[in-house]
Every structure is written in structure tokens, then in C-alpha cells.
Amino acid sequence: MLKRKSLLAGLAGLLALVGCSNTQTAPEPTQPVTIFAAASLHSVLPELLAELAPNTPVTFNFDGSSGLVDQLSAGAQADLLLTANKKNMDKAIAKDLVDEADVFATNTLVLVTPAGNPAHITGFNDGSLTNKHLVICAREVPCGTATQELAELNKTVLSPSSEEQSVTSVLGKVTSGEADAGIVYKTDAQGAADKVQVIPIEKSDHVINNYMIGLTTLARNSDDAQRIFNLIVSRAGQEKLADYGFSTTTDHP
């Protein structure tokens, strides 16, 4: 009887030890990578990461680049910042929100109308936009800054009906028929497919937006964020960006 009690006591101790061991070695839940990204990346970025990093949990915040920097300045948490121009990334670096950043893609602007072009718009600076409902990005947003530069290059004065805080808002007003025309990135026009008619803008190749990516200084998951950074600038990441109409600038294996 004594031996049986000793054996049972030994088994109970062993089970307790195993239980403690399992508790101590159980993996902690992976912290999602929080990505603040320019609105014009809202289609390509989720697909890119679903293909190249399917097991990495990610949360996205898509907005105008200037708005993203303002959110970080106000204390919002993110691991990666992707802007649609250098100006806003430089602003983030100056505010010590990002240490350093790289260019990972470029984009240019086009003029779009709703499918069928019901307002019969024929160009950016041929007078056909006069008295039409034109929607553009606000000046502080990268697509708005580029729009103003294009207008100056083409010696054209624009009279927009509204100025939006993101290029997706501009595109939405065009595809819904609320606007006669809008100025958006070529990638957004490509994504809209047959919902819009595309009209090239003269000298658009003289106004190129450099898309920037950088880890934030207060990143909570810097390891996975760096891995996603590497994937975006990798050959596979660049090919996916090119599929969506972006021009790529890096050459990585």
C-alpha cells in the first residue's frame, strides 16, 4: 500500500512538473504589424502581404500621407510608415517619428472621367474643364502637391469643385458620377478599370511622386516590420507593385 501511494505521489508530481513546463514554454501571441500607408496603396499592399507574408498578422491604416504623419505626431502607434511622397516622409523624420526611409516605388498623375465621359472632357489644359465639376486632392496631400506642380508646368489654372484629403476620395467621386473629372494616380485609374476613362496629362512624367517606406521610432514589432520592409523592396514585392501600375526603383534579389 505504501509503495502504491508513493507511486501515485510521484506521478502527480511529474504531471505537475509537465504542466508547469508547458505553461512556461507556451508561445506568446504574435503582435500584429501596424502599417500606416498612403491611400493609393490600399489595393496592392494587402494583396502583396497576403502572398508574401501570409502568416504575419497585419493591421492597416490607409489615409492621405499628411494625415498619417499628423496621426503619428498626435501619438498614434504604428510600426511602418509608407508615404506617397518624400516631403511627408521628411516631415516624419524631422519630427523623430521615423529614423530613415527608402524609395520603393514611383507614380504619376492622369485625368479621369466617369465611363463614357459624359461631360466630353478632352484634356487637362485645352479648356474642356472650364465650368465642369473637377475634383482634385488638397494641396497638402501628395497627389494635390503634384497636381499643382502639373498645373504650373502646363500654365493652367484649375478651378476644382472640391479638394479631397485622399486620392481614393477623388476617384470615388468620379466613379459615382458626382464629378465630371478628377486627377488621380495612374495606379488608381488602372484599378478602376472600365469605371473610368483615362486622359493623359501633358508633362506628367516631369512630376513624379516617390513612395517612401520607413520603420517608426516607436515600433512595437520592429522584427516583423523589418521583414515586411524587406519584402516590399524585394524582387517579388516590386513585381507585385508593377502589376498594379507602379514604377519600381529598387533592384533586390
PDB file of C-alpha atoms in Angstrom:
ATOM      1  CA  MET A   1       0.000   0.000   0.000  1.00  0.00           C
ATOM      2  CA  LEU A   2       2.874   2.332   0.843  1.00  0.00           C
ATOM      3  CA  LYS A   3       4.528   1.666  -2.497  1.00  0.00           C
ATOM      4  CA  ARG A   4       1.289   2.447  -4.359  1.00  0.00           C
ATOM      5  CA  LYS A   5       0.874   5.745  -2.514  1.00  0.00           C
ATOM      6  CA  SER A   6       4.475   6.657  -3.287  1.00  0.00           C
ATOM      7  CA  LEU A   7       3.959   5.809  -6.966  1.00  0.00           C
ATOM      8  CA  LEU A   8       0.798   7.898  -7.185  1.00  0.00           C
ATOM      9  CA  ALA A   9       2.527  10.775  -5.465  1.00  0.00           C
ATOM     10  CA  GLY A  10       5.412  10.525  -7.933  1.00  0.00           C
ATOM     11  CA  LEU A  11       3.055  10.540 -10.916  1.00  0.00           C
ATOM     12  CA  ALA A  12       1.194  13.558  -9.559  1.00  0.00           C
ATOM     13  CA  GLY A  13       4.455  15.424  -9.141  1.00  0.00           C
ATOM     14  CA  LEU A  14       5.545  14.536 -12.661  1.00  0.00           C
ATOM     15  CA  LEU A  15       2.245  15.741 -14.127  1.00  0.00           C
ATOM     16  CA  ALA A  16       2.518  18.976 -12.165  1.00  0.00           C
ATOM     17  CA  LEU A  17       6.033  19.474 -13.466  1.00  0.00           C
ATOM     18  CA  VAL A  18       4.919  18.865 -17.060  1.00  0.00           C
ATOM     19  CA  GLY A  19       2.043  21.287 -16.571  1.00  0.00           C
ATOM     20  CA  CYS A  20       4.391  23.978 -15.299  1.00  0.00           C
ATOM     21  CA  SER A  21       6.788  23.315 -18.144  1.00  0.00           C
ATOM     22  CA  ASN A  22       4.026  23.695 -20.745  1.00  0.00           C
ATOM     23  CA  THR A  23       2.872  26.926 -19.166  1.00  0.00           C
ATOM     24  CA  GLN A  24       6.346  28.410 -19.241  1.00  0.00           C
ATOM     25  CA  THR A  25       7.142  27.456 -22.855  1.00  0.00           C
ATOM     26  CA  ALA A  26       3.785  28.285 -24.467  1.00  0.00           C
ATOM     27  CA  PRO A  27       4.397  30.781 -27.298  1.00  0.00           C
ATOM     28  CA  GLU A  28       3.103  34.287 -26.782  1.00  0.00           C
ATOM     29  CA  PRO A  29       0.575  35.642 -29.330  1.00  0.00           C
ATOM     30  CA  THR A  30       2.288  37.424 -32.220  1.00  0.00           C
ATOM     31  CA  GLN A  31       1.950  41.201 -32.068  1.00  0.00           C
ATOM     32  CA  PRO A  32       0.382  42.432 -35.328  1.00  0.00           C
ATOM     33  CA  VAL A  33       2.424  44.765 -37.503  1.00  0.00           C
ATOM     34  CA  THR A  34       0.604  48.096 -37.726  1.00  0.00           C
ATOM     35  CA  ILE A  35       1.100  49.757 -41.102  1.00  0.00           C
ATOM     36  CA  PHE A  36       0.220  53.378 -41.852  1.00  0.00           C
ATOM     37  CA  ALA A  37       0.121  53.642 -45.646  1.00  0.00           C
ATOM     38  CA  ALA A  38      -0.820  56.172 -48.322  1.00  0.00           C
ATOM     39  CA  ALA A  39      -4.374  55.718 -49.597  1.00  0.00           C
ATOM     40  CA  SER A  40      -3.170  54.873 -53.105  1.00  0.00           C
ATOM     41  CA  LEU A  41      -1.648  51.650 -51.715  1.00  0.00           C
ATOM     42  CA  HIS A  42      -4.964  50.336 -50.398  1.00  0.00           C
ATOM     43  CA  SER A  43      -5.357  47.708 -53.131  1.00  0.00           C
ATOM     44  CA  VAL A  44      -1.834  46.448 -53.724  1.00  0.00           C
ATOM     45  CA  LEU A  45      -0.457  46.317 -50.186  1.00  0.00           C
ATOM     46  CA  PRO A  46      -2.938  43.835 -48.623  1.00  0.00           C
ATOM     47  CA  GLU A  47      -2.581  41.517 -51.630  1.00  0.00           C
ATOM     48  CA  LEU A  48       1.218  41.790 -51.618  1.00  0.00           C
ATOM     49  CA  LEU A  49       1.452  40.817 -47.959  1.00  0.00           C
ATOM     50  CA  ALA A  50      -1.211  38.107 -48.245  1.00  0.00           C
ATOM     51  CA  GLU A  51       1.008  36.457 -50.839  1.00  0.00           C
ATOM     52  CA  LEU A  52       4.451  37.101 -49.376  1.00  0.00           C
ATOM     53  CA  ALA A  53       3.747  37.100 -45.613  1.00  0.00           C
ATOM     54  CA  PRO A  54       0.545  35.075 -45.135  1.00  0.00           C
ATOM     55  CA  ASN A  55       1.352  34.096 -41.552  1.00  0.00           C
ATOM     56  CA  THR A  56       2.190  37.577 -40.297  1.00  0.00           C
ATOM     57  CA  PRO A  57      -0.767  39.391 -38.710  1.00  0.00           C
ATOM     58  CA  VAL A  58      -1.085  42.922 -40.064  1.00  0.00           C
ATOM     59  CA  THR A  59      -3.379  45.873 -39.407  1.00  0.00           C
ATOM     60  CA  PHE A  60      -3.659  48.701 -41.945  1.00  0.00           C
ATOM     61  CA  ASN A  61      -4.474  52.376 -41.708  1.00  0.00           C
ATOM     62  CA  PHE A  62      -4.843  53.927 -45.172  1.00  0.00           C
ATOM     63  CA  ASP A  63      -5.119  57.711 -45.435  1.00  0.00           C
ATOM     64  CA  GLY A  64      -3.567  60.743 -47.083  1.00  0.00           C
ATOM     65  CA  SER A  65       0.164  60.855 -46.294  1.00  0.00           C
ATOM     66  CA  SER A  66      -0.035  64.178 -44.462  1.00  0.00           C
ATOM     67  CA  GLY A  67      -2.874  62.839 -42.312  1.00  0.00           C
ATOM     68  CA  LEU A  68      -0.850  59.762 -41.402  1.00  0.00           C
ATOM     69  CA  VAL A  69       2.073  61.886 -40.233  1.00  0.00           C
ATOM     70  CA  ASP A  70      -0.321  64.055 -38.221  1.00  0.00           C
ATOM     71  CA  GLN A  71      -1.757  60.941 -36.558  1.00  0.00           C
ATOM     72  CA  LEU A  72       1.700  59.707 -35.595  1.00  0.00           C
ATOM     73  CA  SER A  73       2.552  63.159 -34.258  1.00  0.00           C
ATOM     74  CA  ALA A  74      -0.573  63.009 -32.091  1.00  0.00           C
ATOM     75  CA  GLY A  75       0.555  59.722 -30.515  1.00  0.00           C
ATOM     76  CA  ALA A  76      -0.944  57.045 -32.781  1.00  0.00           C
ATOM     77  CA  GLN A  77       1.076  53.826 -32.815  1.00  0.00           C
ATOM     78  CA  ALA A  78       2.449  52.242 -35.973  1.00  0.00           C
ATOM     79  CA  ASP A  79       5.390  50.037 -36.922  1.00  0.00           C
ATOM     80  CA  LEU A  80       5.764  51.072 -40.571  1.00  0.00           C
ATOM     81  CA  LEU A  81       5.009  54.302 -42.422  1.00  0.00           C
ATOM     82  CA  LEU A  82       4.546  54.370 -46.196  1.00  0.00           C
ATOM     83  CA  THR A  83       4.029  57.786 -47.787  1.00  0.00           C
ATOM     84  CA  ALA A  84       3.255  58.792 -51.359  1.00  0.00           C
ATOM     85  CA  ASN A  85       5.957  61.438 -51.468  1.00  0.00           C
ATOM     86  CA  LYS A  86       9.277  62.405 -49.944  1.00  0.00           C
ATOM     87  CA  LYS A  87       8.006  65.655 -48.426  1.00  0.00           C
ATOM     88  CA  ASN A  88       5.755  63.951 -45.891  1.00  0.00           C
ATOM     89  CA  MET A  89       8.341  61.311 -45.035  1.00  0.00           C
ATOM     90  CA  ASP A  90      10.902  64.072 -44.465  1.00  0.00           C
ATOM     91  CA  LYS A  91       8.371  65.681 -42.145  1.00  0.00           C
ATOM     92  CA  ALA A  92       8.057  62.419 -40.192  1.00  0.00           C
ATOM     93  CA  ILE A  93      11.842  62.119 -39.943  1.00  0.00           C
ATOM     94  CA  ALA A  94      12.158  65.735 -38.777  1.00  0.00           C
ATOM     95  CA  LYS A  95       9.619  65.007 -36.032  1.00  0.00           C
ATOM     96  CA  ASP A  96      11.644  61.921 -34.982  1.00  0.00           C
ATOM     97  CA  LEU A  97       8.755  59.628 -35.919  1.00  0.00           C
ATOM     98  CA  VAL A  98      10.926  57.698 -38.398  1.00  0.00           C
ATOM     99  CA  ASP A  99      14.705  57.252 -38.345  1.00  0.00           C
ATOM    100  CA  GLU A 100      15.326  56.807 -42.057  1.00  0.00           C
ATOM    101  CA  ALA A 101      13.417  55.800 -45.176  1.00  0.00           C
ATOM    102  CA  ASP A 102      13.882  54.398 -48.675  1.00  0.00           C
ATOM    103  CA  VAL A 103      12.102  54.933 -52.000  1.00  0.00           C
ATOM    104  CA  PHE A 104      10.269  51.763 -53.049  1.00  0.00           C
ATOM    105  CA  ALA A 105       8.090  52.890 -55.987  1.00  0.00           C
ATOM    106  CA  THR A 106       7.039  55.896 -58.078  1.00  0.00           C
ATOM    107  CA  ASN A 107       3.744  57.113 -59.520  1.00  0.00           C
ATOM    108  CA  THR A 108       2.409  59.814 -61.840  1.00  0.00           C
ATOM    109  CA  LEU A 109      -0.942  61.505 -62.402  1.00  0.00           C
ATOM    110  CA  VAL A 110      -3.671  61.164 -65.022  1.00  0.00           C
ATOM    111  CA  LEU A 111      -7.027  62.811 -65.656  1.00  0.00           C
ATOM    112  CA  VAL A 112     -10.054  60.535 -65.353  1.00  0.00           C
ATOM    113  CA  THR A 113     -13.741  60.911 -66.171  1.00  0.00           C
ATOM    114  CA  PRO A 114     -16.668  58.599 -65.474  1.00  0.00           C
ATOM    115  CA  ALA A 115     -17.091  55.802 -68.004  1.00  0.00           C
ATOM    116  CA  GLY A 116     -18.330  57.195 -71.306  1.00  0.00           C
ATOM    117  CA  ASN A 117     -17.007  60.692 -70.488  1.00  0.00           C
ATOM    118  CA  PRO A 118     -20.484  62.292 -70.331  1.00  0.00           C
ATOM    119  CA  ALA A 119     -19.059  65.825 -69.916  1.00  0.00           C
ATOM    120  CA  HIS A 120     -16.957  65.410 -73.101  1.00  0.00           C
ATOM    121  CA  ILE A 121     -13.678  66.391 -71.482  1.00  0.00           C
ATOM    122  CA  THR A 122     -10.749  66.110 -73.869  1.00  0.00           C
ATOM    123  CA  GLY A 123      -7.690  67.308 -71.975  1.00  0.00           C
ATOM    124  CA  PHE A 124      -6.050  68.870 -68.952  1.00  0.00           C
ATOM    125  CA  ASN A 125      -5.237  72.258 -70.470  1.00  0.00           C
ATOM    126  CA  ASP A 126      -7.385  72.562 -73.597  1.00  0.00           C
ATOM    127  CA  GLY A 127     -10.231  74.448 -71.922  1.00  0.00           C
ATOM    128  CA  SER A 128     -12.597  71.466 -71.754  1.00  0.00           C
ATOM    129  CA  LEU A 129     -12.502  71.509 -67.919  1.00  0.00           C
ATOM    130  CA  THR A 130     -13.967  75.026 -67.779  1.00  0.00           C
ATOM    131  CA  ASN A 131     -17.260  75.104 -65.858  1.00  0.00           C
ATOM    132  CA  LYS A 132     -17.035  71.370 -65.212  1.00  0.00           C
ATOM    133  CA  HIS A 133     -17.119  69.605 -61.845  1.00  0.00           C
ATOM    134  CA  LEU A 134     -13.433  68.837 -61.317  1.00  0.00           C
ATOM    135  CA  VAL A 135     -12.233  67.105 -58.156  1.00  0.00           C
ATOM    136  CA  ILE A 136      -8.586  67.110 -57.068  1.00  0.00           C
ATOM    137  CA  CYS A 137      -6.546  66.317 -53.960  1.00  0.00           C
ATOM    138  CA  ALA A 138      -5.886  69.068 -51.418  1.00  0.00           C
ATOM    139  CA  ARG A 139      -2.509  70.757 -51.745  1.00  0.00           C
ATOM    140  CA  GLU A 140      -1.093  69.236 -48.531  1.00  0.00           C
ATOM    141  CA  VAL A 141      -1.726  65.708 -49.841  1.00  0.00           C
ATOM    142  CA  PRO A 142       0.965  64.292 -52.197  1.00  0.00           C
ATOM    143  CA  CYS A 143      -1.415  63.937 -55.161  1.00  0.00           C
ATOM    144  CA  GLY A 144      -2.536  67.530 -54.548  1.00  0.00           C
ATOM    145  CA  THR A 145       1.013  68.858 -54.462  1.00  0.00           C
ATOM    146  CA  ALA A 146       1.749  67.048 -57.726  1.00  0.00           C
ATOM    147  CA  THR A 147      -1.479  68.377 -59.274  1.00  0.00           C
ATOM    148  CA  GLN A 148      -0.469  71.968 -58.520  1.00  0.00           C
ATOM    149  CA  GLU A 149       3.002  71.373 -59.974  1.00  0.00           C
ATOM    150  CA  LEU A 150       1.459  69.960 -63.157  1.00  0.00           C
ATOM    151  CA  ALA A 151      -0.876  72.927 -63.464  1.00  0.00           C
ATOM    152  CA  GLU A 152       2.076  75.310 -63.190  1.00  0.00           C
ATOM    153  CA  LEU A 153       4.108  73.344 -65.733  1.00  0.00           C
ATOM    154  CA  ASN A 154       1.211  73.420 -68.184  1.00  0.00           C
ATOM    155  CA  LYS A 155       0.415  77.074 -67.397  1.00  0.00           C
ATOM    156  CA  THR A 156      -3.114  76.058 -66.444  1.00  0.00           C
ATOM    157  CA  VAL A 157      -5.299  77.473 -63.680  1.00  0.00           C
ATOM    158  CA  LEU A 158      -7.567  74.835 -62.153  1.00  0.00           C
ATOM    159  CA  SER A 159     -10.940  75.639 -60.611  1.00  0.00           C
ATOM    160  CA  PRO A 160     -11.920  72.482 -58.724  1.00  0.00           C
ATOM    161  CA  SER A 161     -15.353  71.916 -57.257  1.00  0.00           C
ATOM    162  CA  SER A 162     -13.770  70.225 -54.268  1.00  0.00           C
ATOM    163  CA  GLU A 163     -10.396  69.249 -52.853  1.00  0.00           C
ATOM    164  CA  GLU A 164     -10.109  65.885 -51.103  1.00  0.00           C
ATOM    165  CA  GLN A 165      -7.781  64.562 -48.425  1.00  0.00           C
ATOM    166  CA  SER A 166      -7.012  61.331 -50.289  1.00  0.00           C
ATOM    167  CA  VAL A 167      -6.797  60.177 -53.886  1.00  0.00           C
ATOM    168  CA  THR A 168      -9.334  57.429 -53.184  1.00  0.00           C
ATOM    169  CA  SER A 169     -11.904  60.103 -52.317  1.00  0.00           C
ATOM    170  CA  VAL A 170     -11.230  61.828 -55.640  1.00  0.00           C
ATOM    171  CA  LEU A 171     -11.625  58.566 -57.536  1.00  0.00           C
ATOM    172  CA  GLY A 172     -14.805  57.721 -55.648  1.00  0.00           C
ATOM    173  CA  LYS A 173     -16.476  60.965 -56.691  1.00  0.00           C
ATOM    174  CA  VAL A 174     -15.584  60.305 -60.319  1.00  0.00           C
ATOM    175  CA  THR A 175     -16.743  56.683 -60.430  1.00  0.00           C
ATOM    176  CA  SER A 176     -20.007  57.597 -58.695  1.00  0.00           C
ATOM    177  CA  GLY A 177     -20.692  60.297 -61.283  1.00  0.00           C
ATOM    178  CA  GLU A 178     -20.603  63.033 -58.673  1.00  0.00           C
ATOM    179  CA  ALA A 179     -17.712  64.683 -60.533  1.00  0.00           C
ATOM    180  CA  ASP A 180     -17.154  65.231 -64.253  1.00  0.00           C
ATOM    181  CA  ALA A 181     -13.434  64.638 -63.877  1.00  0.00           C
ATOM    182  CA  GLY A 182     -10.714  64.061 -61.335  1.00  0.00           C
ATOM    183  CA  ILE A 183      -6.939  63.938 -61.151  1.00  0.00           C
ATOM    184  CA  VAL A 184      -5.621  60.693 -59.683  1.00  0.00           C
ATOM    185  CA  TYR A 185      -2.579  58.453 -59.819  1.00  0.00           C
ATOM    186  CA  LYS A 186      -2.275  56.191 -62.854  1.00  0.00           C
ATOM    187  CA  THR A 187      -2.374  53.213 -60.472  1.00  0.00           C
ATOM    188  CA  ASP A 188      -5.794  54.250 -59.156  1.00  0.00           C
ATOM    189  CA  ALA A 189      -7.052  54.717 -62.701  1.00  0.00           C
ATOM    190  CA  GLN A 190      -5.763  51.258 -63.612  1.00  0.00           C
ATOM    191  CA  GLY A 191      -7.507  49.761 -60.599  1.00  0.00           C
ATOM    192  CA  ALA A 192     -10.810  51.410 -61.551  1.00  0.00           C
ATOM    193  CA  ALA A 193     -10.636  49.686 -64.951  1.00  0.00           C
ATOM    194  CA  ASP A 194     -13.739  50.295 -67.074  1.00  0.00           C
ATOM    195  CA  LYS A 195     -15.357  52.535 -64.450  1.00  0.00           C
ATOM    196  CA  VAL A 196     -13.319  55.462 -65.742  1.00  0.00           C
ATOM    197  CA  GLN A 197     -11.952  56.887 -68.958  1.00  0.00           C
ATOM    198  CA  VAL A 198      -8.296  57.907 -68.744  1.00  0.00           C
ATOM    199  CA  ILE A 199      -6.897  61.055 -70.353  1.00  0.00           C
ATOM    200  CA  PRO A 200      -3.110  61.551 -70.215  1.00  0.00           C
ATOM    201  CA  ILE A 201      -1.775  64.828 -68.815  1.00  0.00           C
ATOM    202  CA  GLU A 202       0.988  66.608 -70.659  1.00  0.00           C
ATOM    203  CA  LYS A 203       4.314  66.713 -68.801  1.00  0.00           C
ATOM    204  CA  SER A 204       3.080  64.247 -66.177  1.00  0.00           C
ATOM    205  CA  ASP A 205       6.418  62.455 -66.468  1.00  0.00           C
ATOM    206  CA  HIS A 206       8.054  65.629 -65.135  1.00  0.00           C
ATOM    207  CA  VAL A 207       6.158  65.364 -61.824  1.00  0.00           C
ATOM    208  CA  ILE A 208       6.967  62.014 -60.233  1.00  0.00           C
ATOM    209  CA  ASN A 209       5.886  61.013 -56.744  1.00  0.00           C
ATOM    210  CA  ASN A 210       8.465  58.963 -54.858  1.00  0.00           C
ATOM    211  CA  TYR A 211       6.844  56.484 -52.481  1.00  0.00           C
ATOM    212  CA  MET A 212       8.819  56.121 -49.246  1.00  0.00           C
ATOM    213  CA  ILE A 213       8.903  53.426 -46.573  1.00  0.00           C
ATOM    214  CA  GLY A 214      10.399  53.577 -43.096  1.00  0.00           C
ATOM    215  CA  LEU A 215      10.210  51.917 -39.673  1.00  0.00           C
ATOM    216  CA  THR A 216       8.822  54.143 -36.972  1.00  0.00           C
ATOM    217  CA  THR A 217      10.980  55.042 -33.993  1.00  0.00           C
ATOM    218  CA  LEU A 218       8.417  53.597 -31.544  1.00  0.00           C
ATOM    219  CA  ALA A 219       7.705  50.363 -33.410  1.00  0.00           C
ATOM    220  CA  ARG A 220       6.393  47.630 -31.102  1.00  0.00           C
ATOM    221  CA  ASN A 221       7.127  44.823 -33.527  1.00  0.00           C
ATOM    222  CA  SER A 222      10.284  46.002 -35.236  1.00  0.00           C
ATOM    223  CA  ASP A 223      11.442  42.494 -36.254  1.00  0.00           C
ATOM    224  CA  ASP A 224       8.334  41.657 -38.289  1.00  0.00           C
ATOM    225  CA  ALA A 225       8.121  45.247 -39.521  1.00  0.00           C
ATOM    226  CA  GLN A 226      11.657  44.982 -40.878  1.00  0.00           C
ATOM    227  CA  ARG A 227      10.754  41.695 -42.546  1.00  0.00           C
ATOM    228  CA  ILE A 228       7.771  43.337 -44.266  1.00  0.00           C
ATOM    229  CA  PHE A 229      10.000  46.261 -45.272  1.00  0.00           C
ATOM    230  CA  ASN A 230      12.384  43.764 -46.904  1.00  0.00           C
ATOM    231  CA  LEU A 231       9.522  42.006 -48.696  1.00  0.00           C
ATOM    232  CA  ILE A 232       8.165  45.234 -50.175  1.00  0.00           C
ATOM    233  CA  VAL A 233      11.540  46.164 -51.671  1.00  0.00           C
ATOM    234  CA  SER A 234      12.332  42.587 -52.729  1.00  0.00           C
ATOM    235  CA  ARG A 235      12.046  41.462 -56.338  1.00  0.00           C
ATOM    236  CA  ALA A 236       8.748  39.699 -55.610  1.00  0.00           C
ATOM    237  CA  GLY A 237       7.351  42.786 -53.892  1.00  0.00           C
ATOM    238  CA  GLN A 238       8.452  45.029 -56.738  1.00  0.00           C
ATOM    239  CA  GLU A 239       6.823  42.733 -59.280  1.00  0.00           C
ATOM    240  CA  LYS A 240       3.517  42.946 -57.419  1.00  0.00           C
ATOM    241  CA  LEU A 241       3.742  46.744 -57.307  1.00  0.00           C
ATOM    242  CA  ALA A 242       4.455  46.787 -61.044  1.00  0.00           C
ATOM    243  CA  ASP A 243       1.350  44.640 -61.638  1.00  0.00           C
ATOM    244  CA  TYR A 244      -0.685  47.454 -60.112  1.00  0.00           C
ATOM    245  CA  GLY A 245       0.905  50.102 -62.332  1.00  0.00           C
ATOM    246  CA  PHE A 246       3.607  51.426 -60.036  1.00  0.00           C
ATOM    247  CA  SER A 247       7.032  52.133 -61.458  1.00  0.00           C
ATOM    248  CA  THR A 248       9.633  50.440 -59.281  1.00  0.00           C
ATOM    249  CA  THR A 249      13.006  51.851 -58.372  1.00  0.00           C
ATOM    250  CA  THR A 250      14.831  49.166 -56.422  1.00  0.00           C
ATOM    251  CA  ASP A 251      16.692  46.118 -57.632  1.00  0.00           C
ATOM    252  CA  HIS A 252      16.757  43.481 -54.917  1.00  0.00           C
ATOM    253  CA  PRO A 253      17.101  39.713 -55.137  1.00  0.00           C
TER     254      PRO A 253
END
